[in-house]
CSV table of C-alpha atoms in Angstrom, one decimal:
chain,number,residue,atom,x,y,z
V,1,MET,CA,22.6,50.0,8.1
V,2,HIS,CA,25.9,48.7,9.2
V,3,THR,CA,27.7,50.2,12.2
V,4,ALA,CA,30.3,49.0,14.8
V,5,LEU,CA,27.3,47.7,16.9
V,6,THR,CA,25.9,45.5,14.2
V,7,GLU,CA,29.4,44.2,13.4
V,8,LEU,CA,30.2,43.5,17.0
V,9,THR,CA,26.9,41.7,17.9
V,10,GLY,CA,25.8,40.2,14.6
V,11,VAL,CA,22.4,42.0,14.6
V,12,ARG,CA,20.9,43.5,11.4
V,13,HIS,CA,20.0,46.9,12.9
V,14,PRO,CA,21.8,49.2,15.3
V,15,LEU,CA,19.0,49.1,17.9
V,16,VAL,CA,19.0,47.7,21.4
V,17,GLN,CA,16.1,46.8,23.6
V,18,SER,CA,17.1,47.5,27.1
V,19,GLY,CA,17.1,44.9,29.8
V,20,MET,CA,14.1,46.1,32.0
V,21,GLY,CA,13.3,44.1,35.1
V,22,TRP,CA,9.9,42.2,34.9
V,23,VAL,CA,9.5,43.6,31.3
V,24,ALA,CA,12.4,42.2,29.2
V,25,GLY,CA,11.4,38.5,29.3
V,26,PRO,CA,11.7,35.8,26.7
V,27,ARG,CA,8.7,37.0,24.6
V,28,LEU,CA,9.9,40.6,24.2
V,29,VAL,CA,13.5,39.6,23.7
V,30,SER,CA,12.8,37.0,21.1
V,31,ALA,CA,10.5,39.3,19.2
V,32,THR,CA,13.2,42.0,19.2
V,33,ALA,CA,15.8,39.6,18.1
V,34,ASP,CA,13.7,38.1,15.3
V,35,ALA,CA,13.1,41.7,14.0
V,36,GLY,CA,16.9,42.3,13.7
V,37,ALA,CA,17.7,44.3,16.8
V,38,LEU,CA,19.5,43.3,20.0
V,39,GLY,CA,17.1,42.0,22.6
V,40,ILE,CA,18.5,42.0,26.2
V,41,LEU,CA,17.0,39.6,28.7
V,42,ALA,CA,16.7,41.1,32.3
V,43,SER,CA,18.0,38.7,34.8
V,44,ALA,CA,18.1,40.7,38.1
V,45,THR,CA,14.6,39.6,39.0
V,46,MET,CA,15.3,35.9,38.2
V,47,THR,CA,17.0,33.2,40.2
V,48,PRO,CA,19.9,31.4,38.4
V,49,GLY,CA,17.6,28.5,37.6
V,50,GLU,CA,15.0,30.9,36.1
V,51,LEU,CA,17.7,32.7,34.1
V,52,ARG,CA,18.9,29.4,32.5
V,53,ARG,CA,15.3,28.5,31.6
V,54,ALA,CA,14.6,31.9,30.2
V,55,VAL,CA,17.7,31.8,28.1
V,56,ARG,CA,16.7,28.5,26.7
V,57,GLU,CA,13.2,29.7,26.0
V,58,VAL,CA,14.6,32.7,24.0
V,59,ALA,CA,16.9,30.3,22.1
V,60,SER,CA,13.9,28.1,21.3
V,61,ARG,CA,12.0,31.1,19.9
V,62,THR,CA,14.7,32.6,17.7
V,63,ASP,CA,18.1,31.8,16.2
V,64,GLN,CA,19.2,35.4,16.2
V,65,PRO,CA,21.7,36.9,18.6
V,66,PHE,CA,20.5,38.3,22.0
V,67,GLY,CA,22.0,39.3,25.3
V,68,VAL,CA,21.5,39.0,29.1
V,69,ASN,CA,21.6,41.9,31.5
V,70,LEU,CA,23.3,41.2,34.9
V,71,ARG,CA,23.9,43.1,38.1
V,72,ALA,CA,27.6,43.2,38.6
V,73,ASP,CA,27.1,43.6,42.4
V,74,ALA,CA,25.0,40.5,42.8
V,75,GLY,CA,26.4,37.9,45.2
V,76,ASP,CA,25.9,35.2,42.5
V,77,ALA,CA,27.2,37.2,39.6
V,78,ARG,CA,29.9,34.6,38.8
V,79,GLU,CA,27.3,31.8,38.7
V,80,ARG,CA,25.2,33.9,36.3
V,81,VAL,CA,28.2,34.5,34.1
V,82,ARG,CA,28.8,30.8,33.9
V,83,ILE,CA,25.2,30.3,32.8
V,84,ILE,CA,25.6,32.9,30.0
V,85,ILE,CA,28.8,31.1,28.8
V,86,GLU,CA,27.4,27.6,29.1
V,87,GLU,CA,24.2,28.6,27.2
V,88,GLY,CA,26.1,30.3,24.4
V,89,VAL,CA,24.6,33.8,24.9
V,90,ARG,CA,26.1,36.3,22.5
V,91,VAL,CA,26.1,39.5,24.7
V,92,ALA,CA,26.4,40.2,28.4
V,93,SER,CA,25.3,43.7,29.5
V,94,PHE,CA,25.7,45.1,33.0
V,95,ALA,CA,23.6,47.6,35.0
V,96,LEU,CA,26.7,48.5,37.1
V,97,ALA,CA,30.3,48.3,36.1
V,98,PRO,CA,31.5,44.7,36.1
V,99,SER,CA,34.9,43.8,37.6
V,100,ARG,CA,38.0,43.4,35.4
V,101,ALA,CA,37.8,39.6,36.3
V,102,LEU,CA,34.2,39.2,35.1
V,103,ILE,CA,35.0,41.0,31.9
V,104,ALA,CA,38.0,38.8,31.2
V,105,GLU,CA,36.0,35.6,32.0
V,106,LEU,CA,33.3,36.5,29.5
V,107,LYS,CA,35.6,37.7,26.8
V,108,ASP,CA,37.8,34.6,27.1
V,109,ALA,CA,34.6,32.6,26.3
V,110,GLY,CA,33.8,34.8,23.3
V,111,VAL,CA,30.9,36.7,24.9
V,112,VAL,CA,30.6,40.4,24.0
V,113,VAL,CA,30.6,42.6,27.1
V,114,ILE,CA,28.6,45.8,27.1
V,115,PRO,CA,28.3,47.7,30.4
V,116,SER,CA,25.9,50.6,30.9
V,117,VAL,CA,27.4,53.8,32.2
V,118,GLY,CA,26.1,57.2,33.3
V,119,ALA,CA,29.3,59.2,33.3
V,120,ARG,CA,32.5,59.6,31.2
V,121,ARG,CA,34.8,58.3,33.9
V,122,HIS,CA,32.8,55.1,34.2
V,123,ALA,CA,33.1,54.6,30.4
V,124,GLU,CA,36.8,55.2,30.6
V,125,LYS,CA,37.2,52.6,33.4
V,126,VAL,CA,35.3,49.8,31.8
V,127,ALA,CA,37.0,50.5,28.4
V,128,ALA,CA,40.4,50.2,30.1
V,129,TRP,CA,39.3,46.9,31.6
V,130,GLY,CA,38.4,45.4,28.2
V,131,ALA,CA,34.7,46.1,27.7
V,132,ASP,CA,33.8,45.7,24.0
V,133,ALA,CA,31.3,48.6,24.0
V,134,VAL,CA,29.3,50.8,26.4
V,135,ILE,CA,25.7,51.9,26.6
V,136,VAL,CA,25.6,55.5,27.9
V,137,GLN,CA,22.4,56.7,29.4
V,138,GLY,CA,21.6,60.3,29.7
V,139,GLY,CA,19.2,61.8,32.3
V,140,GLU,CA,16.2,61.4,30.1
V,141,GLY,CA,16.3,57.6,30.6
V,142,GLY,CA,14.0,55.7,32.9
V,143,GLY,CA,14.9,54.1,36.2
V,144,HIS,CA,17.9,55.1,38.2
V,145,THR,CA,19.4,58.0,36.2
V,146,GLY,CA,21.9,60.8,36.3
V,147,GLU,CA,21.5,64.6,35.8
V,148,VAL,CA,23.4,65.0,32.5
V,149,ALA,CA,21.3,65.1,29.4
V,150,THR,CA,22.1,62.6,26.6
V,151,THR,CA,23.1,65.4,24.2
V,152,VAL,CA,25.8,66.5,26.6
V,153,LEU,CA,26.9,63.1,28.0
V,154,LEU,CA,27.0,61.2,24.7
V,155,PRO,CA,29.7,63.3,22.9
V,156,GLN,CA,31.7,63.3,26.1
V,157,VAL,CA,31.9,59.6,26.1
V,158,VAL,CA,32.4,59.2,22.4
V,159,ASP,CA,35.4,61.5,22.6
V,160,ALA,CA,36.8,59.7,25.7
V,161,VAL,CA,36.8,56.0,24.6
V,162,ASP,CA,37.8,54.1,21.4
V,163,ILE,CA,35.1,51.4,21.7
V,164,PRO,CA,31.6,51.5,20.2
V,165,VAL,CA,29.2,53.7,22.2
V,166,ILE,CA,25.4,53.0,22.2
V,167,ALA,CA,23.3,56.0,23.1
V,168,ALA,CA,20.3,55.7,25.6
V,169,GLY,CA,17.9,58.1,27.2
V,170,GLY,CA,15.4,60.0,25.1
V,171,PHE,CA,15.2,57.8,22.0
V,172,PHE,CA,12.1,56.4,20.4
V,173,ASP,CA,12.3,56.9,16.6
V,174,GLY,CA,14.5,57.0,13.5
V,175,ARG,CA,15.3,60.7,13.9
V,176,GLY,CA,16.9,60.0,17.2
V,177,LEU,CA,18.9,57.2,15.7
V,178,VAL,CA,20.3,59.6,13.0
V,179,ALA,CA,21.1,62.2,15.7
V,180,ALA,CA,22.9,59.6,17.8
V,181,LEU,CA,25.0,58.5,14.8
V,182,ALA,CA,25.8,62.1,14.1
V,183,TYR,CA,27.2,62.4,17.6
V,184,GLY,CA,29.4,59.4,16.9
V,185,ALA,CA,27.4,56.6,18.5
V,186,ALA,CA,27.1,53.1,16.9
V,187,GLY,CA,23.4,52.8,17.7
V,188,ILE,CA,20.7,53.5,20.2
V,189,ALA,CA,19.1,51.6,23.1
V,190,MET,CA,15.4,52.1,23.9
V,191,GLY,CA,13.6,50.9,27.0
V,192,THR,CA,10.2,52.6,27.3
V,193,ARG,CA,9.6,52.4,23.6
V,194,PHE,CA,10.0,48.6,23.6
V,195,LEU,CA,7.9,48.4,26.8
V,196,LEU,CA,5.1,50.0,24.9
V,197,THR,CA,4.8,47.4,22.2
V,198,SER,CA,2.3,44.6,21.6
V,199,ASP,CA,5.0,42.0,22.3
V,200,SER,CA,5.6,43.4,25.8
V,201,THR,CA,3.9,41.3,28.5
V,202,VAL,CA,3.2,44.4,30.7
V,203,PRO,CA,-0.6,44.5,31.5
V,204,ASP,CA,-2.8,46.5,29.2
V,205,ALA,CA,-4.0,48.8,32.0
V,206,VAL,CA,-0.3,49.7,32.7
V,207,LYS,CA,0.4,50.4,29.1
V,208,ALA,CA,-2.6,52.6,29.0
V,209,ARG,CA,-1.3,54.6,31.9
V,210,TYR,CA,2.0,55.1,30.1
V,211,LEU,CA,0.2,56.1,26.9
V,212,ALA,CA,-1.9,58.6,28.7
V,213,ALA,CA,1.1,60.3,30.3
V,214,THR,CA,2.4,63.6,29.2
V,215,VAL,CA,6.1,64.6,29.4
V,216,LYS,CA,5.3,66.4,32.7
V,217,ASP,CA,3.9,63.2,34.2
V,218,VAL,CA,7.4,61.7,34.1
V,219,THR,CA,9.3,62.7,37.2
V,220,VAL,CA,12.6,62.1,39.0
V,221,THR,CA,12.2,61.3,42.7
V,222,ARG,CA,14.4,60.2,45.6
V,223,ALA,CA,11.4,59.2,47.7
V,224,VAL,CA,11.3,55.6,46.7
V,225,ASP,CA,14.9,54.4,47.6
V,226,GLY,CA,16.9,57.6,48.2
V,227,LEU,CA,18.4,57.6,44.7
V,228,PRO,CA,17.4,59.6,41.7
V,229,HIS,CA,14.8,57.4,40.0
V,230,ARG,CA,12.8,58.5,36.9
V,231,MET,CA,9.3,57.1,36.8
V,232,LEU,CA,5.7,58.0,36.2
V,233,ARG,CA,4.1,60.0,39.0
V,234,THR,CA,1.7,57.6,40.6
V,235,GLU,CA,-0.2,57.5,43.9
V,236,LEU,CA,2.7,55.7,45.5
V,237,VAL,CA,5.2,58.4,44.5
V,238,THR,CA,2.9,61.1,45.8
V,239,LEU,CA,2.4,59.3,49.0
V,240,LEU,CA,6.1,58.7,49.7
V,241,GLU,CA,7.0,62.3,48.8
V,242,GLY,CA,4.4,63.6,51.2
V,243,ALA,CA,5.0,61.2,54.0
V,244,GLY,CA,7.0,62.0,57.2
V,245,ARG,CA,9.7,59.5,58.3
V,246,ALA,CA,7.4,57.6,60.6
V,247,ARG,CA,4.7,57.1,58.0
V,248,ALA,CA,7.2,56.3,55.3
V,249,LEU,CA,8.9,53.7,57.5
V,250,ALA,CA,5.5,52.0,58.3
V,251,HIS,CA,4.7,51.9,54.6
V,252,ALA,CA,8.1,50.5,53.8
V,253,LEU,CA,7.7,47.8,56.5
V,254,ARG,CA,4.4,46.7,54.9
V,255,ARG,CA,6.0,46.5,51.5
V,256,ALA,CA,8.9,44.6,52.9
V,257,SER,CA,6.7,42.1,54.6
V,258,GLY,CA,4.9,41.4,51.3
V,259,PHE,CA,8.2,41.1,49.6
V,260,ARG,CA,9.4,38.5,52.1
V,261,LYS,CA,6.4,36.3,51.6
V,262,ILE,CA,7.1,36.2,47.8
V,263,SER,CA,10.9,36.0,47.9
V,264,GLY,CA,11.4,33.9,51.0
V,265,LEU,CA,14.0,36.2,52.3
V,266,SER,CA,14.5,36.6,56.1
V,267,TRP,CA,14.3,40.0,57.6
V,268,ALA,CA,18.1,39.9,58.2
V,269,ARG,CA,18.7,39.1,54.5
V,270,LEU,CA,16.3,41.9,53.5
V,271,VAL,CA,18.1,44.4,55.6
V,272,ARG,CA,21.4,43.3,54.2
V,273,GLU,CA,20.1,43.7,50.6
V,274,GLY,CA,18.9,47.2,51.5
V,275,LEU,CA,22.3,48.1,53.0
V,276,ALA,CA,24.1,46.8,49.9
V,277,ALA,CA,21.7,48.9,47.8
V,278,LYS,CA,22.7,52.1,49.7
V,279,HIS,CA,26.1,52.2,47.9
V,280,GLY,CA,27.3,54.5,50.7
V,281,LYS,CA,24.3,56.8,50.3
V,282,ASP,CA,22.7,58.5,53.4
V,283,LEU,CA,19.4,56.7,53.3
V,284,THR,CA,16.6,56.6,55.9
V,285,TRP,CA,15.5,53.2,57.2
V,286,SER,CA,12.4,53.4,55.1
V,287,GLN,CA,14.4,54.1,51.9
V,288,THR,CA,16.8,51.3,52.8
V,289,LEU,CA,13.9,48.8,53.0
V,290,LEU,CA,12.3,50.2,49.9
V,291,ALA,CA,15.7,49.9,48.1
V,292,ALA,CA,15.8,46.2,49.0
V,293,ASN,CA,12.4,45.5,47.7
V,294,THR,CA,12.2,48.0,44.7
V,295,PRO,CA,12.1,44.9,42.4
V,296,MET,CA,8.8,44.0,44.0
V,297,LEU,CA,7.5,47.6,43.6
V,298,LEU,CA,8.2,47.2,39.9
V,299,ARG,CA,6.6,43.8,39.9
V,300,ALA,CA,3.4,45.2,41.3
V,301,SER,CA,3.0,47.3,38.2
V,302,MET,CA,4.7,45.5,35.5
V,303,VAL,CA,3.4,42.0,36.3
V,304,GLU,CA,0.3,42.4,38.6
V,305,GLY,CA,-1.0,45.6,36.9
V,306,ARG,CA,-1.3,47.5,40.2
V,307,THR,CA,-0.6,51.0,39.0
V,308,ASP,CA,-1.8,52.3,42.4
V,309,LEU,CA,0.7,50.4,44.4
V,310,GLY,CA,3.7,49.9,42.2
V,311,VAL,CA,6.6,51.8,40.7
V,312,MET,CA,6.4,52.6,37.0
V,313,ALA,CA,10.0,53.3,35.8
V,314,SER,CA,9.8,55.5,32.6
V,315,GLY,CA,11.9,57.5,30.3
V,316,GLN,CA,10.7,61.0,29.4
V,317,VAL,CA,9.7,59.6,26.0
V,318,ALA,CA,6.6,58.1,27.5
V,319,GLY,CA,5.1,61.6,27.0
V,320,VAL,CA,5.4,61.4,23.2
V,321,ILE,CA,4.6,57.7,22.6
V,322,GLU,CA,1.1,57.1,21.4
V,323,ASP,CA,0.8,53.6,20.0
V,324,LEU,CA,1.6,49.9,20.7
V,325,PRO,CA,3.3,48.4,17.5
V,326,SER,CA,4.8,45.0,17.5
V,327,CYS,CA,8.6,44.9,17.8
V,328,ALA,CA,8.8,44.1,14.1
V,329,GLU,CA,6.6,47.0,13.2
V,330,LEU,CA,8.6,49.3,15.5
V,331,ILE,CA,12.0,48.4,14.2
V,332,THR,CA,10.9,48.6,10.6
V,333,ARG,CA,9.4,52.0,11.2
V,334,VAL,CA,12.5,53.3,13.0
V,335,MET,CA,14.9,52.2,10.3
V,336,ALA,CA,12.6,53.6,7.6
V,337,GLU,CA,12.5,57.0,9.5
V,338,ALA,CA,16.2,56.9,9.8
V,339,SER,CA,16.6,56.4,6.1
V,340,SER,CA,14.2,59.1,5.1
V,341,THR,CA,15.8,61.5,7.6
V,342,LEU,CA,19.2,60.9,6.2
V,343,SER,CA,17.9,61.4,2.7
V,344,ALA,CA,16.4,64.7,3.6
V,345,LEU,CA,19.5,66.2,5.2
V,346,PRO,CA,21.1,69.0,3.2
V,347,ARG,CA,24.2,68.2,1.2
V,348,PRO,CA,27.4,70.4,1.1
V,349,ALA,CA,27.2,72.7,-1.9
V,350,SER,CA,29.7,71.8,-4.7
V,351,GLY,CA,32.1,74.7,-5.2
V,352,GLY,CA,31.9,78.0,-3.4
V,353,ALA,CA,33.0,78.7,0.1
V,354,GLY,CA,33.7,75.7,2.3
V,355,GLY,CA,31.0,74.9,4.9
V,356,VAL,CA,28.1,76.2,2.7
V,357,TRP,CA,25.1,73.9,2.7
V,358,SER,CA,22.6,73.5,-0.1
V,359,GLY,CA,18.9,72.4,0.2
V,360,ALA,CA,17.8,68.9,0.7
V,361,GLY,CA,19.1,66.7,-2.1
């Protein structure tokens, strides 16, 4: 299946594995790439040195194209861009809109730039700045998310820009790929579906928690960092939602203290990180501290397996996923489902009134 996405990135299938912090490491990314989709390495939780080593590890595992996800607001974003260029990475994706200068620097070096957006105006802005494509995530997606459903947001963005649009939020199978293509997308991006594969390094106990979840177990809360955050409802989420300000602050201070020991950040640096994460939002001090160490809350679950203490970002699709295929099995299945779905669609009747549809043919 050839689309504008496969032509732009050089992958065989119009599928993207999202750059999930602590999840999208070299093993998952290389398995995705080998299977013909676009694997995205998550770099926000890595130091620049760790990023370079991770990129080289992916390159040693596969000769297929892959990408790296960056935070455009990171203080060392330009250093990370240089690493991507120097290491010959094919695609740079961004969790926040990159500056015009960063886009230009990457494109001048032949790197494909694909920012993620959650609103039409953001897509229009990065398209005007030279982005090669955009990933548009609807409210069904995991992590920080918006309120507009994919089925409403996607056609808005497709109609607003003239670059390839990749749909994200609510996708897990071949039927979803066909639906996205029908809306005008060039492919789909999936996060939770790739998290729940045998190639994912997420601990088995955490995967079991995801598999056991129903659609109603996936919630959107502001209790963690003051921003809408879609995740599984866990003991931590319930605790924070029910805590008063004093109790929430005490809990955040304990979390921040643990984060400092691992990261080596000073209290002053931690507070600055939290204030930067506010993005002008009216957050309490507990939310500010939690915003600064949200990566460690994710690490507690995704690396250490502490489902009782960590954050488990999740798309709503967790409630309908029931197995742990390999990336190769998943991608083969999705593409086969897409082919059979397309074949089963009714065809326009020959002759007669326009717009009349016949049965499957």
